[in-house]
PDB file of C-alpha atoms in Angstrom:
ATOM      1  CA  UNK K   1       0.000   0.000   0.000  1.00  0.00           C
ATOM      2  CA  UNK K   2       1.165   3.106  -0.883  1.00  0.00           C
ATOM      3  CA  UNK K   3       1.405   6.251   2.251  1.00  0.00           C
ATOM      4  CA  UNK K   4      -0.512   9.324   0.674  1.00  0.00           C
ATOM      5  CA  UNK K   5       1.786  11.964   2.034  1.00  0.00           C
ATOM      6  CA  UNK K   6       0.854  15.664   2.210  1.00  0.00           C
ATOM      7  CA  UNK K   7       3.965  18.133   3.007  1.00  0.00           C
ATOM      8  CA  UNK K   8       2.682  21.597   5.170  1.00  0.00           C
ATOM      9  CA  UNK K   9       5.751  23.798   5.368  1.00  0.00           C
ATOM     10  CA  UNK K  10       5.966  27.677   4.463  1.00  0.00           C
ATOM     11  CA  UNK K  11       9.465  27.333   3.277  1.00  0.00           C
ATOM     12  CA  UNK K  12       9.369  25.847  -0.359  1.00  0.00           C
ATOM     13  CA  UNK K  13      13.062  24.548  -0.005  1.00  0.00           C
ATOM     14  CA  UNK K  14      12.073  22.259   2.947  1.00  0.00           C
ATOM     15  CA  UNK K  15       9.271  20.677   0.956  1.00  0.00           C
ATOM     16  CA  UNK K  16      11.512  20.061  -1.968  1.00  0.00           C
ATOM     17  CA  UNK K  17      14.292  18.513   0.470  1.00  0.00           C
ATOM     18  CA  UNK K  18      11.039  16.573   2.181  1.00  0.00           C
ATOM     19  CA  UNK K  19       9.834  15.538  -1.351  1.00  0.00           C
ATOM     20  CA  UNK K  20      13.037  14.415  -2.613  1.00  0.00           C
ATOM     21  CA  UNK K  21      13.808  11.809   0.201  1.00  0.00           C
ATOM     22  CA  UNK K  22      10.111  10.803   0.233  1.00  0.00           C
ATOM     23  CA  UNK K  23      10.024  10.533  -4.069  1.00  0.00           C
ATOM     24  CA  UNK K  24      12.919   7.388  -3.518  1.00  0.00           C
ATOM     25  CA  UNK K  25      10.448   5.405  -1.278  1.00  0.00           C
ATOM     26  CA  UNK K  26       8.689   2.792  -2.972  1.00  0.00           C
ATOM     27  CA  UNK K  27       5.741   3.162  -0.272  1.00  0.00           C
ATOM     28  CA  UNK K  28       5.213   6.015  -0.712  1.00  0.00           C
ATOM     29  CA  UNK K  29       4.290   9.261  -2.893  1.00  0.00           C
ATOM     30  CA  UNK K  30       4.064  12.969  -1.666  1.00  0.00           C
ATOM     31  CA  UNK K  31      -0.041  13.626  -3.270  1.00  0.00           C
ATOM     32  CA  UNK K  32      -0.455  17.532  -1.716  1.00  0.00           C
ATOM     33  CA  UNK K  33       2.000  20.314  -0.501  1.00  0.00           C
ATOM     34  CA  UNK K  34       0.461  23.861   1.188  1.00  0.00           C
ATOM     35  CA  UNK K  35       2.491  26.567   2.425  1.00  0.00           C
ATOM     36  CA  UNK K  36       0.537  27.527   5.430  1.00  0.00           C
ATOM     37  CA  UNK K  37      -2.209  25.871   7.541  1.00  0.00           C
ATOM     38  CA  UNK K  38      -5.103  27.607   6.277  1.00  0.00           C
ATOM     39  CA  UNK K  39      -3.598  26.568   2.583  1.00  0.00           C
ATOM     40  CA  UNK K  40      -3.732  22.939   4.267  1.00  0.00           C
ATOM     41  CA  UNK K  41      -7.395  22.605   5.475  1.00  0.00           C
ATOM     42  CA  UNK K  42      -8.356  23.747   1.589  1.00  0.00           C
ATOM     43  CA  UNK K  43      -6.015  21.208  -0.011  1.00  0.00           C
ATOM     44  CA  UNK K  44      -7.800  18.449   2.214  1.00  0.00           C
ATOM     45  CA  UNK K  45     -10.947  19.330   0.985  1.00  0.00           C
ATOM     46  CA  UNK K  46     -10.361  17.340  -2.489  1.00  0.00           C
ATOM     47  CA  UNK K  47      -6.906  15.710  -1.676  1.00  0.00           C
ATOM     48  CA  UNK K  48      -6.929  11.851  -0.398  1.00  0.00           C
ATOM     49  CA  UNK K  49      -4.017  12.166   2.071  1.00  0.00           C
ATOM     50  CA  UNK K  50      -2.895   9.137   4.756  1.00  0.00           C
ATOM     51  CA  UNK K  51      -0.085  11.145   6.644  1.00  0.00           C
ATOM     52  CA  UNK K  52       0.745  14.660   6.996  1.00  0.00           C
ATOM     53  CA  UNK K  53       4.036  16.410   7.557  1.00  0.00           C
ATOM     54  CA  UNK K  54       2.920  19.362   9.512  1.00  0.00           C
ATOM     55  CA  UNK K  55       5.073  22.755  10.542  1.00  0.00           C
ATOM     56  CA  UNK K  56       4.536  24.402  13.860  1.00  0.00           C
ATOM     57  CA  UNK K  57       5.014  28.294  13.024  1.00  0.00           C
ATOM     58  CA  UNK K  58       3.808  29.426   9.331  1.00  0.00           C
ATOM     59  CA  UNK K  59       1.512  32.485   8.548  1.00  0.00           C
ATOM     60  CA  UNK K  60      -2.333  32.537   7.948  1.00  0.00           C
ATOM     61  CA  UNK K  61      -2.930  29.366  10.428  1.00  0.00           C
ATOM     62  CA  UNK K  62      -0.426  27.849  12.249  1.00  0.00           C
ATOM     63  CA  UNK K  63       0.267  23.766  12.133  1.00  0.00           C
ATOM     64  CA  UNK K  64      -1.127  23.241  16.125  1.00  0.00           C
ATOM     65  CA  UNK K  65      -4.315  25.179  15.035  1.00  0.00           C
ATOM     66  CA  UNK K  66      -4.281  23.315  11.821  1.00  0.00           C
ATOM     67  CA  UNK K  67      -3.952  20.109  13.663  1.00  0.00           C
ATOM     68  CA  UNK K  68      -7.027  20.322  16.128  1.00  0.00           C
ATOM     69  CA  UNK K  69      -8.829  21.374  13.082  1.00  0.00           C
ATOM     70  CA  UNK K  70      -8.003  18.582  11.062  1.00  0.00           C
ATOM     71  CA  UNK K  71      -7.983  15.558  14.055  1.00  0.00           C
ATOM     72  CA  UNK K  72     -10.129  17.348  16.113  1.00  0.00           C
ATOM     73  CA  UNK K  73      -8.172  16.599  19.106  1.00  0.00           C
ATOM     74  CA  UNK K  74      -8.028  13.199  18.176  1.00  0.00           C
ATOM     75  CA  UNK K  75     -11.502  12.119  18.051  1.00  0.00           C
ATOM     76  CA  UNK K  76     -11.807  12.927  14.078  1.00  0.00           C
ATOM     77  CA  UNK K  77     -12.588   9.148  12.498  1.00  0.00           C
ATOM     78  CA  UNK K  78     -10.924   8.562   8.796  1.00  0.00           C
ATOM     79  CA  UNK K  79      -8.798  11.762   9.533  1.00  0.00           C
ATOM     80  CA  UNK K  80      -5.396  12.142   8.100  1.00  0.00           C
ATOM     81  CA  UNK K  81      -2.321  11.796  10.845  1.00  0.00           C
ATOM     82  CA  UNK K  82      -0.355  14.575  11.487  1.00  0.00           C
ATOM     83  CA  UNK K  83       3.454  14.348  12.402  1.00  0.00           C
ATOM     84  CA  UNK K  84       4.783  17.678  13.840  1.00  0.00           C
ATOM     85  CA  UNK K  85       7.828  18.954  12.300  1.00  0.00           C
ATOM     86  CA  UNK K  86       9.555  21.031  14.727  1.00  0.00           C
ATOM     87  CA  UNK K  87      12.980  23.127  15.679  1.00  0.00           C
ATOM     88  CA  UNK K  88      14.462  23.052  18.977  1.00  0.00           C
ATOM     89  CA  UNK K  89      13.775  26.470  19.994  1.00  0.00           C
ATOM     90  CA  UNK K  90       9.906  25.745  19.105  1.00  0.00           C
ATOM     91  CA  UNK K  91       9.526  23.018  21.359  1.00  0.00           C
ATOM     92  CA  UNK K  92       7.031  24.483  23.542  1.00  0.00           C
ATOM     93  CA  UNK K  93       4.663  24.375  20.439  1.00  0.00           C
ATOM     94  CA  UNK K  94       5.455  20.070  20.162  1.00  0.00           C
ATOM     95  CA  UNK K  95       2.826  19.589  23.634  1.00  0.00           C
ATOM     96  CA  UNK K  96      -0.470  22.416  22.247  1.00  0.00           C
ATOM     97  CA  UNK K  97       0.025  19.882  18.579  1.00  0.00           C
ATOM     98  CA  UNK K  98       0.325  16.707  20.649  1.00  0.00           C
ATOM     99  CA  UNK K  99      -3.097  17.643  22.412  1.00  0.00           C
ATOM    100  CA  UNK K 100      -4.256  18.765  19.323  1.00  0.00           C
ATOM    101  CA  UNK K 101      -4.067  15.528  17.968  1.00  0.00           C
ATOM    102  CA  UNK K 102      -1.077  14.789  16.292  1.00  0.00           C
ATOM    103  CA  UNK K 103       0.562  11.310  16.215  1.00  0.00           C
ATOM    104  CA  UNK K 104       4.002  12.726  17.663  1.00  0.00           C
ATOM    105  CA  UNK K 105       6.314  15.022  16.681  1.00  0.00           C
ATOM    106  CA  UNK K 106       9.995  15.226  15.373  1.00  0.00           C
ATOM    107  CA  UNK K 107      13.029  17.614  14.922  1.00  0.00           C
ATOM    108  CA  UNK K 108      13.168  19.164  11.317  1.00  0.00           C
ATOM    109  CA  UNK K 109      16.799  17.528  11.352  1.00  0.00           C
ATOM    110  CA  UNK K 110      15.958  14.348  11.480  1.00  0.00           C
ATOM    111  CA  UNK K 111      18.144  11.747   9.661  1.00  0.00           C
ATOM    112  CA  UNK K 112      16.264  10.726   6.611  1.00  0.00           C
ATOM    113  CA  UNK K 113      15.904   7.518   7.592  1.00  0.00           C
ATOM    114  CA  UNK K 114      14.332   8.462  11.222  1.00  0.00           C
ATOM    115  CA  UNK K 115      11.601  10.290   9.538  1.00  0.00           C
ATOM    116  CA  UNK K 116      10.429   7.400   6.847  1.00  0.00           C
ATOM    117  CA  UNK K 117      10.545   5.380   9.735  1.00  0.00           C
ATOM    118  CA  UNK K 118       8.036   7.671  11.825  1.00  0.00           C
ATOM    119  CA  UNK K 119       5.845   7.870   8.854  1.00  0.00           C
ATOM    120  CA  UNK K 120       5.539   4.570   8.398  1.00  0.00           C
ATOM    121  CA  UNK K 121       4.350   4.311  12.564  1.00  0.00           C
ATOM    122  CA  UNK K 122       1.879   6.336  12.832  1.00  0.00           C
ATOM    123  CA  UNK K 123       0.245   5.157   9.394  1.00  0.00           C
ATOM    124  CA  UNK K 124       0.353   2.227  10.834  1.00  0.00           C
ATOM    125  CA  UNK K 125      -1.661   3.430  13.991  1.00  0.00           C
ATOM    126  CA  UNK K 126       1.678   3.837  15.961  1.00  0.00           C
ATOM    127  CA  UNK K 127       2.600   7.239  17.639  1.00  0.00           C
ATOM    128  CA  UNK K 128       5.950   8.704  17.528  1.00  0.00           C
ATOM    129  CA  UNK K 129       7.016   9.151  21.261  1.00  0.00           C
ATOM    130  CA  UNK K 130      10.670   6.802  22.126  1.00  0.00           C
ATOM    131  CA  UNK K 131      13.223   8.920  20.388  1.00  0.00           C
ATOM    132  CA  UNK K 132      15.750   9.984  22.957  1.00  0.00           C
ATOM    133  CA  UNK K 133      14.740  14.082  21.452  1.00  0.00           C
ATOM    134  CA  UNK K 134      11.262  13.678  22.976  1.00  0.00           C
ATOM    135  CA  UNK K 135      12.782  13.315  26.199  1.00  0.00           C
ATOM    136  CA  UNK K 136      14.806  16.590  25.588  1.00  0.00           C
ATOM    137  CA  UNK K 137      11.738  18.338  24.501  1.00  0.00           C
ATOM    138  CA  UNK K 138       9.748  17.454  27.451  1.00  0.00           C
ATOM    139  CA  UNK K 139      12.352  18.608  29.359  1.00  0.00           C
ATOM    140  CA  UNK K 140      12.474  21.983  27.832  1.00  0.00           C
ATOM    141  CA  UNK K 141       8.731  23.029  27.828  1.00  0.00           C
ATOM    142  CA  UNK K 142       7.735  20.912  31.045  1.00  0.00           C
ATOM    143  CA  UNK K 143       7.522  23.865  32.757  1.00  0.00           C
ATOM    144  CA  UNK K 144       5.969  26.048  30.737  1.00  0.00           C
ATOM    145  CA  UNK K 145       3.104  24.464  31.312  1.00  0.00           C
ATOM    146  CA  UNK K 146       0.529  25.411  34.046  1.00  0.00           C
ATOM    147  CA  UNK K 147       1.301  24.503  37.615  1.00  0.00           C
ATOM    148  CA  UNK K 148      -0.993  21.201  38.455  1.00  0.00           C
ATOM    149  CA  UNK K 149      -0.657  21.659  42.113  1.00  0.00           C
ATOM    150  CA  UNK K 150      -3.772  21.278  43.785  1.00  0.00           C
ATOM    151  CA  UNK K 151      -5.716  20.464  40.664  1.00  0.00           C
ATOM    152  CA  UNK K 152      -7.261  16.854  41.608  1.00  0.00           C
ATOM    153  CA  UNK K 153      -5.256  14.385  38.973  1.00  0.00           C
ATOM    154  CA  UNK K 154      -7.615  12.140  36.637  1.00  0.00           C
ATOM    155  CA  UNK K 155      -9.731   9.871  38.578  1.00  0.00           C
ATOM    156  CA  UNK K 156      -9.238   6.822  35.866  1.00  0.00           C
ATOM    157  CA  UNK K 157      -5.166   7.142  37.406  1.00  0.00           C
ATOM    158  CA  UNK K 158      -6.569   5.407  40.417  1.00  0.00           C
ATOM    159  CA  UNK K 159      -7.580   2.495  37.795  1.00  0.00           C
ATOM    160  CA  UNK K 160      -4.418   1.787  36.969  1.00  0.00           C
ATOM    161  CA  UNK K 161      -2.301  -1.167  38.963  1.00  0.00           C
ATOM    162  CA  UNK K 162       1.055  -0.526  40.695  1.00  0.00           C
ATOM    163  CA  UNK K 163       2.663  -2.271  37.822  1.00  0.00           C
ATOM    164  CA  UNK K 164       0.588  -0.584  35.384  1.00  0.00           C
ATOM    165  CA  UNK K 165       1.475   2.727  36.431  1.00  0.00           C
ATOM    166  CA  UNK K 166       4.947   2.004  36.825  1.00  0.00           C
ATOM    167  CA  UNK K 167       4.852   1.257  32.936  1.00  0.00           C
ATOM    168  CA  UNK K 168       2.946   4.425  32.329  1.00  0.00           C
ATOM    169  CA  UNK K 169       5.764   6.957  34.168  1.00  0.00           C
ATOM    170  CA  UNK K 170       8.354   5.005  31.590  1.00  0.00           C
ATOM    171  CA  UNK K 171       6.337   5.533  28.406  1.00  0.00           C
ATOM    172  CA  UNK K 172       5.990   9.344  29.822  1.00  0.00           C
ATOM    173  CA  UNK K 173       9.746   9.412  30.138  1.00  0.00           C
ATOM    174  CA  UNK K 174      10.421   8.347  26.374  1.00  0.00           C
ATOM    175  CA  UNK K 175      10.910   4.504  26.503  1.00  0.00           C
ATOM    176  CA  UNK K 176      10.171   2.206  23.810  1.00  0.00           C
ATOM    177  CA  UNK K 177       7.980  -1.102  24.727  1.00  0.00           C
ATOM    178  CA  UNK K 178      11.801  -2.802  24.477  1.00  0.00           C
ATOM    179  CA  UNK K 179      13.234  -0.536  26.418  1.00  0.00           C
ATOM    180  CA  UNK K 180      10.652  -0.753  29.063  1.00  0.00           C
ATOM    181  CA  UNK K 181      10.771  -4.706  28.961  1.00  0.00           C
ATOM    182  CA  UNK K 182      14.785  -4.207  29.752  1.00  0.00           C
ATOM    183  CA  UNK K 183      14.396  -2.093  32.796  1.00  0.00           C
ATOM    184  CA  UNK K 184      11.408  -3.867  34.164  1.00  0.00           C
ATOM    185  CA  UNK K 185      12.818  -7.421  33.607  1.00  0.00           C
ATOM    186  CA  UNK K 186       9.440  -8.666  31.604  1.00  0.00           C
ATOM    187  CA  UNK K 187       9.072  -9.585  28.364  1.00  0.00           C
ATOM    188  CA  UNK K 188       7.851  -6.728  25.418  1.00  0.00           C
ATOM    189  CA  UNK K 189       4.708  -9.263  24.803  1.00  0.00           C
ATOM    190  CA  UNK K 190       4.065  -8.427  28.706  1.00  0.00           C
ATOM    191  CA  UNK K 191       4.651  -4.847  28.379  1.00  0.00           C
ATOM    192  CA  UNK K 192       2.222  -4.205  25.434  1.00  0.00           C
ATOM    193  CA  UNK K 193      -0.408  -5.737  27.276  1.00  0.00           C
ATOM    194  CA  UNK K 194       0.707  -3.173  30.156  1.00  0.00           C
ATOM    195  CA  UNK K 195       0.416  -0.368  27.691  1.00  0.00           C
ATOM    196  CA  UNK K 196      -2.967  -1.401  25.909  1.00  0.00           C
ATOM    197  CA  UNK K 197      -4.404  -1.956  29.010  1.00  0.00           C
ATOM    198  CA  UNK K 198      -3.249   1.573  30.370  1.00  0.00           C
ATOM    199  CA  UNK K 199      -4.711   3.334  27.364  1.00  0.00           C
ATOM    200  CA  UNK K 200      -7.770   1.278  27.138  1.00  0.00           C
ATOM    201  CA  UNK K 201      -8.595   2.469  31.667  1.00  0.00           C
ATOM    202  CA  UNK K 202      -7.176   5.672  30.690  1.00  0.00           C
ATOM    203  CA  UNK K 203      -9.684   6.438  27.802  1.00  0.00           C
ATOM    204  CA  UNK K 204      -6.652   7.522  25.443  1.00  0.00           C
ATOM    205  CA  UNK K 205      -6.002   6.840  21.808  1.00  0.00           C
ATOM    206  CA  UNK K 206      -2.124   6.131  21.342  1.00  0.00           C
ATOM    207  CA  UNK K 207       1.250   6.439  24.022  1.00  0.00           C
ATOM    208  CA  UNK K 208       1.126  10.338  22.625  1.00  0.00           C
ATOM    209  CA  UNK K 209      -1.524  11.041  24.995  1.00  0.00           C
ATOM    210  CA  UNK K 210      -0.851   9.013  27.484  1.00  0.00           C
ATOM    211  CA  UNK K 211       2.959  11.099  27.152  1.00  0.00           C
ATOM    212  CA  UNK K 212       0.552  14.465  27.821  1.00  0.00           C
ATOM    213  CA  UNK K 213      -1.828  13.060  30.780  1.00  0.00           C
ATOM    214  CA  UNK K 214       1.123  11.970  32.698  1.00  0.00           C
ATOM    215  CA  UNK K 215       2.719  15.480  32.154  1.00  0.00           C
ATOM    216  CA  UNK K 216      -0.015  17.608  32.464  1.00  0.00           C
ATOM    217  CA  UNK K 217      -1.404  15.548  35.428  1.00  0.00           C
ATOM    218  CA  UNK K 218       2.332  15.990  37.318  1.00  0.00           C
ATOM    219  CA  UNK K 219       2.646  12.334  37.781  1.00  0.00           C
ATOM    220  CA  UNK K 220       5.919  12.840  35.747  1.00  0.00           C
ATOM    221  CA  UNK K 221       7.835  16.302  35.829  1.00  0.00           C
ATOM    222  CA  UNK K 222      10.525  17.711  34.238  1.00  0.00           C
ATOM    223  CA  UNK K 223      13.685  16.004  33.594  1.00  0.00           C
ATOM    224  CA  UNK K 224      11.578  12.332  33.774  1.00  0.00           C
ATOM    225  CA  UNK K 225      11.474  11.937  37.564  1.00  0.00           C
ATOM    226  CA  UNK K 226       8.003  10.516  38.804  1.00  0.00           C
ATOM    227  CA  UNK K 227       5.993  12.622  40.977  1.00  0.00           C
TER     228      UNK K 227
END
């Protein structure tokens, strides 16, 4: 099957770079391009697109605006995915586009090979959370977001098993299923169950949000520690 990719970027050069790398992959074919978000949601209107490569800061309608409009915060059936394309000193904008609705989020220089491999995920359903640079960018805008002291966390946390949550503060902190498996001492089989269980009590479509209710919630704070 081939991945319908649509490129959002206000800086033509990036889309050709983007197009070029994407052109060599048998799986895939680059179907719509827009320079700005607004651009985007019009494109969609006629285009048949599987996976989007979305920017964070363009003119008319930014990519975290065009995001919630196009997965409507996740709960849009049949919608495209979005995968964030971001810079470092943007990071703050990765967490509004995760909430948004996108499917995770990368660095703009990513190795060619990292990003065909994250578009591949979340076509597949996957979301784009292990890479080491999600840990650095949940380090950096951590605390730029609201203080959750004395807000009451989500009830469905008190769902969750000792084990259970134990998995959930290691996806929050960046770990792949393997990884987790490693540090736990259980098998990945054993630790997808965890994690499909965790989403399933949690109400939450992918480990994207579950990466945003365990920040936003304080269970884990800046710099990975557990609350």
């Amino acid at each position: 099957m081939t991945i319908r990719v649509m490129l959002v970027d206000d800086q033509v050069l990036l889309r050709t770079g983007f197009r070029m790398v994407l052109a060599a992959q048998p799986d895939m074919e680059v179907v719509a391009e827009a320079g700005d978000g607004a651009q985007a949601l019009e494109v969609l209107r006629t285009a048949e697109v599987d996976v989007i490569l979305m920017d964070v800061r363009m003119p008319n309608l930014d990519g975290v605006e065009a995001t919630r409009r196009i997965c409507g915060g996740g709960q849009q059936e049949g919608a495209p995915k979005v995968l964030i394309l971001t810079t470092f000193d943007l990071d703050e904008y990765a967490f509004s586009a995760l909430k948004a609705g996108a499917s995770g989020f990368m660095l703009k220089d990513v190795p060619p090979n990292e990003l065909l491999a994250a578009i591949r995920a979340v076509h597949s359903g996957d979301a784009v959370v292990a890479p080491s640079t999600t840990r650095r960018l949940l380090d950096r805008f951590t605390p730029m977001l609201p203080a959750t002291s004395g807000e009451p966390a989500r009830p469905e946390l008190g769902r969750l098993t000792d084990r259970e949550r134990e998995v959930l503060l290691l996806v929050a902190q960046g770990l792949s299923n393997g990884e987790i498996a490693a540090r736990l001492v259980l098998s990945e089989a054993t630790v997808k169950t965890h994690v499909g269980r965790i989403l399933t009590k949690l109400s939450l479509r992918d480990r994207v949000q579950a990466v945003v209710l365990a920040y936003e919630t304080g269970l884990v704070r800046a710099g990975g520690a557990g609350a």
